[in-house]
XYZ file of C-alpha atoms in Angstrom:
484
model
C -38.103 42.938 109.705
C -36.485 46.099 111.109
C -33.055 45.436 111.531
C -31.518 46.400 114.722
C -28.369 46.208 116.502
C -28.643 43.018 118.660
C -25.862 44.118 121.412
C -29.022 46.537 123.037
C -31.059 42.724 123.757
C -28.043 43.172 126.391
C -29.005 46.375 127.696
C -30.970 47.269 130.145
C -32.727 50.396 128.122
C -32.246 50.457 124.383
C -34.406 50.754 121.206
C -36.243 46.965 120.176
C -38.546 46.510 117.373
C -41.652 44.808 119.371
C -41.347 41.858 116.608
C -37.703 41.278 117.063
C -38.600 41.401 121.243
C -41.701 39.030 121.488
C -39.808 35.571 120.790
C -37.537 36.726 124.371
C -40.820 37.135 125.780
C -42.015 33.548 124.409
C -39.314 32.433 126.356
C -39.656 33.763 129.105
C -43.646 32.571 129.862
C -42.770 29.483 129.380
C -40.394 29.192 132.046
C -42.695 30.261 134.351
C -46.048 29.557 132.891
C -47.031 26.038 135.169
C -45.383 27.342 138.014
C -47.116 30.551 138.128
C -50.541 28.463 138.160
C -49.953 25.019 139.362
C -50.186 26.717 142.833
C -53.671 27.537 142.993
C -55.227 24.841 141.670
C -53.312 23.263 144.434
C -54.936 25.836 146.967
C -58.690 25.672 145.720
C -58.284 22.439 145.766
C -57.695 22.428 149.402
C -60.641 25.096 149.819
C -62.446 22.439 148.243
C -63.180 25.524 145.166
C -64.842 24.656 142.160
C -63.962 23.961 138.871
C -64.990 27.518 137.585
C -63.984 28.881 140.810
C -60.668 27.718 139.931
C -60.206 28.816 136.730
C -61.550 32.592 137.330
C -58.562 32.597 140.030
C -56.231 30.809 136.838
C -57.229 33.804 134.386
C -56.447 36.046 138.100
C -52.905 34.559 138.089
C -51.959 35.434 134.415
C -53.226 39.291 134.706
C -51.371 39.549 137.958
C -48.017 38.344 137.190
C -48.685 40.344 134.023
C -48.495 43.697 136.275
C -46.204 42.380 138.717
C -43.044 42.012 135.878
C -44.964 45.771 133.930
C -44.144 47.488 137.640
C -40.714 45.865 138.080
C -39.647 46.251 134.662
C -41.442 50.771 134.864
C -41.293 51.416 138.545
C -44.729 53.375 140.193
C -43.249 56.008 142.300
C -40.793 53.437 144.767
C -42.768 50.433 144.304
C -40.704 48.726 141.499
C -37.243 47.616 140.956
C -37.200 48.948 137.124
C -35.259 45.775 136.826
C -35.885 42.330 134.007
C -37.792 40.907 136.770
C -40.388 38.282 135.625
C -43.390 37.865 139.100
C -45.336 35.041 139.264
C -47.523 32.993 142.434
C -45.124 32.070 144.774
C -45.118 28.303 145.427
C -44.188 29.994 149.316
C -47.337 29.961 150.743
C -48.858 26.787 149.394
C -48.549 24.671 152.594
C -49.650 27.413 155.117
C -52.618 28.949 152.824
C -53.667 24.887 152.362
C -53.847 24.658 155.910
C -55.675 28.209 156.322
C -58.534 27.405 153.642
C -58.988 23.764 154.831
C -59.171 25.082 158.758
C -61.020 28.549 157.855
C -62.300 29.008 154.730
C -60.900 31.044 151.517
C -62.051 34.147 152.231
C -59.982 33.893 155.644
C -57.226 33.100 153.294
C -57.896 36.170 151.252
C -57.727 38.717 154.074
C -54.355 37.617 155.041
C -53.043 37.572 151.926
C -54.570 41.308 151.906
C -53.136 42.765 155.499
C -49.418 40.546 154.714
C -48.957 42.042 151.017
C -49.648 46.075 152.819
C -47.108 44.998 155.653
C -44.434 43.501 153.212
C -44.887 46.268 150.497
C -44.133 48.733 153.430
C -41.054 46.773 154.656
C -39.849 47.209 151.830
C -40.067 50.759 151.377
C -38.001 50.830 154.012
C -35.503 47.539 153.594
C -32.665 49.217 154.691
C -33.293 49.370 158.252
C -33.960 44.990 158.621
C -32.906 43.486 155.657
C -29.798 42.419 157.034
C -31.073 40.158 160.548
C -31.674 37.951 157.156
C -28.658 36.929 156.545
C -28.165 33.456 153.283
C -27.477 31.010 155.781
C -31.111 32.341 156.885
C -32.736 32.419 154.001
C -31.157 29.082 152.755
C -32.860 27.070 155.487
C -35.897 28.985 155.100
C -35.695 27.385 151.564
C -34.539 24.169 152.094
C -37.716 24.151 154.778
C -40.500 25.100 151.557
C -38.902 21.889 150.350
C -39.608 20.023 152.520
C -42.465 21.396 153.802
C -44.483 20.472 150.277
C -43.419 17.178 149.419
C -46.451 16.174 151.676
C -48.367 18.856 149.550
C -47.107 16.815 145.823
C -47.322 13.470 147.107
C -51.160 14.240 147.653
C -51.473 15.653 144.168
C -49.943 12.491 143.245
C -51.942 10.111 144.505
C -55.200 12.044 143.033
C -55.520 15.342 145.275
C -57.375 14.022 148.482
C -56.605 11.460 150.648
C -60.185 11.179 152.293
C -61.675 10.155 148.120
C -62.462 6.740 147.205
C -60.201 6.760 144.321
C -56.857 8.456 146.376
C -53.349 5.938 145.764
C -56.076 3.946 142.345
C -54.189 2.977 139.391
C -55.278 5.229 137.636
C -53.172 8.037 139.220
C -50.203 6.191 140.151
C -49.676 5.512 136.513
C -50.288 9.324 136.104
C -48.123 10.730 137.840
C -45.858 8.317 137.087
C -45.449 8.559 133.254
C -45.659 12.788 133.874
C -42.842 12.230 136.382
C -40.723 10.159 133.876
C -41.559 12.100 131.169
C -40.119 15.713 132.987
C -37.302 13.875 133.249
C -36.767 12.189 129.677
C -36.715 15.390 128.546
C -34.808 17.292 131.343
C -31.765 14.366 130.682
C -32.552 14.914 126.394
C -33.023 17.867 125.877
C -30.553 21.053 125.087
C -30.022 24.535 126.462
C -32.590 26.546 127.424
C -35.123 24.081 126.289
C -34.699 22.671 129.580
C -37.049 24.953 131.075
C -40.082 23.141 129.514
C -39.546 20.211 130.906
C -42.621 20.048 133.668
C -44.788 21.882 129.894
C -43.737 18.556 128.389
C -44.358 16.239 131.348
C -47.941 18.199 131.429
C -49.036 17.445 127.963
C -47.537 13.763 127.913
C -49.902 12.927 131.044
C -53.294 15.175 129.804
C -52.498 13.691 126.668
C -53.234 10.007 128.334
C -55.412 11.019 130.928
C -57.492 11.935 128.162
C -56.916 8.279 126.640
C -57.552 6.982 130.107
C -60.678 9.022 129.671
C -59.721 10.327 133.438
C -60.545 14.171 132.212
C -63.030 16.041 133.396
C -64.561 18.115 129.874
C -67.965 19.879 131.132
C -65.740 23.287 131.746
C -65.304 23.367 127.980
C -68.757 23.007 127.382
C -70.685 27.139 128.462
C -66.612 28.402 127.618
C -66.311 31.904 126.336
C -64.550 33.124 124.320
C -63.261 35.791 126.081
C -63.815 37.072 129.871
C -62.472 39.372 132.222
C -61.059 38.787 135.631
C -63.332 39.074 138.762
C -62.903 41.200 140.480
C -63.157 40.480 144.321
C -64.494 37.052 143.275
C -64.416 36.579 147.428
C -65.014 39.227 150.473
C -62.177 38.990 152.771
C -62.164 37.773 155.762
C -59.891 38.610 158.908
C -58.375 35.865 161.478
C -55.707 37.466 163.397
C -54.004 33.858 163.253
C -54.343 33.487 160.016
C -52.773 37.317 159.345
C -50.095 36.324 161.670
C -48.611 33.356 160.092
C -48.900 34.564 156.464
C -47.033 37.510 157.121
C -44.185 35.788 158.934
C -44.213 34.193 155.229
C -44.359 37.150 153.442
C -41.301 38.241 155.196
C -39.402 34.174 153.924
C -40.694 35.464 150.646
C -38.277 38.701 150.986
C -35.741 36.474 151.763
C -36.810 34.915 148.224
C -37.125 38.367 146.651
C -33.666 40.105 148.274
C -31.825 37.086 146.549
C -32.919 37.234 143.517
C -32.924 41.138 142.870
C -28.932 40.617 143.909
C -28.344 37.784 141.477
C -29.954 39.929 139.151
C -28.226 42.435 138.777
C -24.901 40.406 139.450
C -25.638 37.561 136.771
C -27.274 39.984 134.115
C -25.621 43.367 134.419
C -22.018 42.407 136.347
C -23.067 45.254 139.513
C -24.250 44.846 142.792
C -27.721 45.362 143.672
C -28.709 49.185 144.509
C -30.788 50.149 147.635
C -33.273 51.096 145.605
C -33.816 48.727 143.290
C -33.630 46.170 146.520
C -36.223 48.315 148.663
C -38.812 48.748 145.092
C -38.345 45.013 144.446
C -39.851 44.532 148.058
C -42.353 46.921 148.013
C -43.848 45.431 144.054
C -43.685 41.888 146.093
C -45.702 42.841 148.597
C -48.644 45.532 146.986
C -48.673 44.010 144.281
C -49.413 40.864 146.328
C -52.640 42.718 147.860
C -53.655 43.935 144.088
C -53.734 39.881 143.858
C -55.795 39.324 146.381
C -58.738 41.490 145.425
C -58.261 39.212 142.436
C -58.772 36.149 144.505
C -55.541 35.099 143.607
C -52.559 33.821 146.099
C -49.148 36.259 147.180
C -46.939 36.881 143.682
C -42.552 37.050 144.030
C -39.610 37.360 141.901
C -39.741 33.952 139.962
C -36.066 32.146 140.144
C -36.565 29.808 136.923
C -36.455 33.659 135.187
C -33.222 35.107 136.913
C -32.208 32.151 135.999
C -32.830 32.179 132.334
C -31.339 35.691 132.512
C -27.818 34.249 133.313
C -28.478 31.859 130.814
C -29.042 34.422 127.512
C -27.957 37.881 128.754
C -30.770 39.624 127.788
C -32.162 41.912 129.872
C -33.314 44.420 128.210
C -36.573 45.495 129.829
C -38.753 46.404 126.323
C -37.768 43.007 125.049
C -39.005 40.677 128.449
C -42.056 43.484 128.779
C -43.466 41.710 125.805
C -43.795 38.733 127.744
C -45.787 40.322 130.951
C -47.824 41.862 128.031
C -48.841 38.461 126.662
C -49.782 36.718 130.027
C -52.184 39.816 130.283
C -53.585 39.015 127.406
C -54.006 35.473 127.748
C -56.219 36.255 131.455
C -59.067 37.485 128.898
C -58.935 33.890 127.609
C -60.932 31.893 129.803
C -59.509 28.727 127.391
C -56.673 28.283 129.374
C -58.171 28.517 132.700
C -60.656 26.416 132.006
C -57.945 23.648 130.481
C -55.785 23.636 133.221
C -58.252 23.840 135.998
C -59.787 20.532 133.932
C -55.393 18.745 134.714
C -55.760 15.811 136.505
C -54.361 16.100 140.178
C -52.658 13.236 139.580
C -50.302 14.715 137.281
C -49.614 17.998 138.598
C -48.458 15.995 141.291
C -46.071 14.120 138.726
C -44.807 17.125 137.599
C -45.106 19.229 140.516
C -42.921 16.045 143.194
C -39.740 17.338 140.865
C -40.236 20.566 141.702
C -40.458 20.533 145.386
C -37.383 18.094 145.248
C -35.122 20.648 143.376
C -36.676 23.443 145.775
C -34.790 21.260 148.824
C -31.621 20.708 146.609
C -31.646 24.409 146.029
C -31.406 24.932 149.889
C -29.108 22.901 149.804
C -26.656 24.270 147.662
C -27.661 27.717 149.215
C -26.417 26.279 152.306
C -22.640 26.179 150.783
C -22.309 28.907 149.810
C -23.074 30.775 153.284
C -20.771 28.603 154.610
C -20.327 26.095 156.792
C -19.022 27.864 159.098
C -19.478 25.815 162.593
C -22.085 29.088 163.389
C -24.030 27.993 160.127
C -23.635 24.943 161.098
C -25.279 24.996 164.346
C -28.405 27.452 162.375
C -28.868 24.777 160.290
C -29.322 22.448 162.440
C -31.163 24.159 165.332
C -34.075 25.595 163.324
C -34.475 22.147 160.746
C -34.174 20.045 163.309
C -37.058 22.064 166.020
C -39.258 23.459 162.376
C -39.347 20.302 161.165
C -39.385 17.772 164.068
C -41.537 20.010 166.520
C -44.140 20.504 163.298
C -44.572 16.864 162.833
C -45.607 16.456 166.461
C -47.801 19.584 166.836
C -49.576 18.935 170.092
C -46.320 19.694 171.185
C -48.039 22.632 171.194
C -50.570 22.581 173.140
C -49.697 24.742 176.034
C -49.363 27.770 173.776
C -52.700 30.366 173.258
C -54.527 29.105 170.139
C -54.031 32.398 167.905
C -49.707 30.213 168.979
C -51.001 26.903 167.130
C -52.273 28.539 164.727
C -49.134 30.112 163.537
C -46.868 27.518 163.959
C -48.084 24.019 165.427
C -48.286 22.815 161.482
C -46.492 25.490 159.986
C -42.100 24.443 159.964
C -41.249 27.066 157.737
C -42.693 29.533 160.673
C -40.862 28.225 162.794
C -37.584 28.033 161.124
C -38.121 30.847 160.223
C -38.105 32.230 163.639
C -36.043 29.911 164.793
C -33.171 30.884 162.426
C -33.567 34.474 163.091
C -33.069 33.789 166.579
C -30.232 31.864 166.279
C -28.678 34.091 163.733
C -29.166 37.285 166.078
C -28.544 35.373 169.793
C -24.820 33.468 168.596
C -21.883 35.704 168.897
C -20.734 36.143 164.522
C -17.419 34.304 166.326
C -18.402 31.876 167.720
C -17.175 29.111 168.019
C -18.665 25.877 168.911
C -17.151 22.563 169.452
C -17.954 19.126 169.198
C -19.559 16.874 166.448
C -20.349 19.884 164.483
C -16.836 19.764 163.563
C -16.653 16.334 163.081
C -19.264 16.923 160.709
C -17.222 19.910 158.631
C -14.446 17.363 158.140
C -16.543 14.921 156.862
C -18.098 17.212 154.989
C -15.195 17.930 153.292
C -15.355 21.235 154.131
C -11.953 22.969 155.016
C -12.922 26.134 157.657
C -9.862 29.309 157.575
C -9.083 31.861 156.078
C -8.086 30.969 152.866
C -9.843 33.484 149.747
C -12.300 32.436 147.123
C -11.194 30.325 144.805
C -11.512 30.761 140.946
C -14.643 28.351 140.708
C -15.832 30.681 143.344
C -15.613 33.938 141.207
C -17.482 32.281 138.375
C -20.873 31.946 140.839
C -19.927 28.414 141.338
C -20.437 26.817 144.763
C -17.991 27.770 146.908
C -17.377 27.740 150.946
C -13.907 28.441 152.089
C -14.272 31.128 153.922
C -13.460 32.895 157.110
C -14.613 31.196 159.992
C -15.377 34.336 162.383
C -17.164 35.902 158.517
C -21.272 35.404 158.391
C -21.167 38.404 155.281
C -23.925 37.977 152.565
C -23.064 36.048 149.177
C -25.098 35.577 146.248
C -27.220 32.954 146.732
C -30.349 32.103 144.414
C -33.434 30.510 145.987
C -35.438 28.534 143.394
C -39.023 29.356 142.967
C -40.547 26.560 141.930
């Protein structure tokens, strides 16, 4: 094998032989593979799609993830960041798309993604004019609410996927879900280094093997599977509903906050510098426009994957050519239907056992982001108000009955949209030097947080959680939201 300077792997643009690049590409694919496909299975189940349709969408998910990653690595004009960002189907949209698909049908969901993606794409091109309204505390509480909104989805999958089904919560489903969950935990505890990234994959393999042994896997899809097939273009004709479009567009703005965090964090941990305005704008534009392309293949929106940002932080491999091999592997996998058929045959309980841990991690990541933003009195008020209103009101959706139907369709059962709206308004309305007296101060003391003017500790400079900061400041700190 051709020799090359190893330090080239740690440079954005440097020659690296293809064969030497492949292991690093595979590593990125394995880190995101399950999380890239799981949202498809969940939303397809809520929409009542057939196994064949689900398999088609899984093929499309791999294709779009590969294309999106290549555009991020090698931009098309102003679309793409030029950074080693790996793209994949976003969990952020699962709750709202499940609701839209169950209420209006999957075609309406596709129409909303098509329009919402175009809107985010154009907003991304002009990101410098608006992105500062989404401060670190806004992004933090939104990510936290996403985790909470997904817990019910994970629990439903754990029980069997359909709460109305006769076998929901059956001993077989609970056993499969528990074994998959325990397998993930055991692997996470015992594995070393970067292999910990494969804990969900390990849980799926063990759970699937047990499901085969228990006779819980339907092998009907393998009967007529072809060795090679093209992903389907426009398998679902888009339909347009104004309420669905508004709802999905709001979640695109939520997703944009995650992309801002991912892109900023990647340049810090991988390139040891601040993100450039051009890179941030291109990253957001890629998110939006490629999500619209994804809708043309019947697939869900895509976004940057935080676990792959974490992988870059761990390995320091930022070479675009090396990571491009992973994108090429995803594109090739999209033409192999056996992969999509195998994944779509996965019992819901196994998927639920693995993903419920991922959803819990999103909540914890949100807490970490709140800590990085700082436990100032102002930030605590924004977080407390937005989470209380967003999660509380949507649990009693009849509170929205006085509003027009379009408002109800956007907010009544979508806690993420409500949290986002309340957090943004609070962040804009509250004065930067707000001094809130009362229980919130006691809350800070109880948390052991010192709010003052001292400089960040040495641990903060190493990327650890730091919460000591000027109480009057709301400037961003680098935060890495996690897309499960």
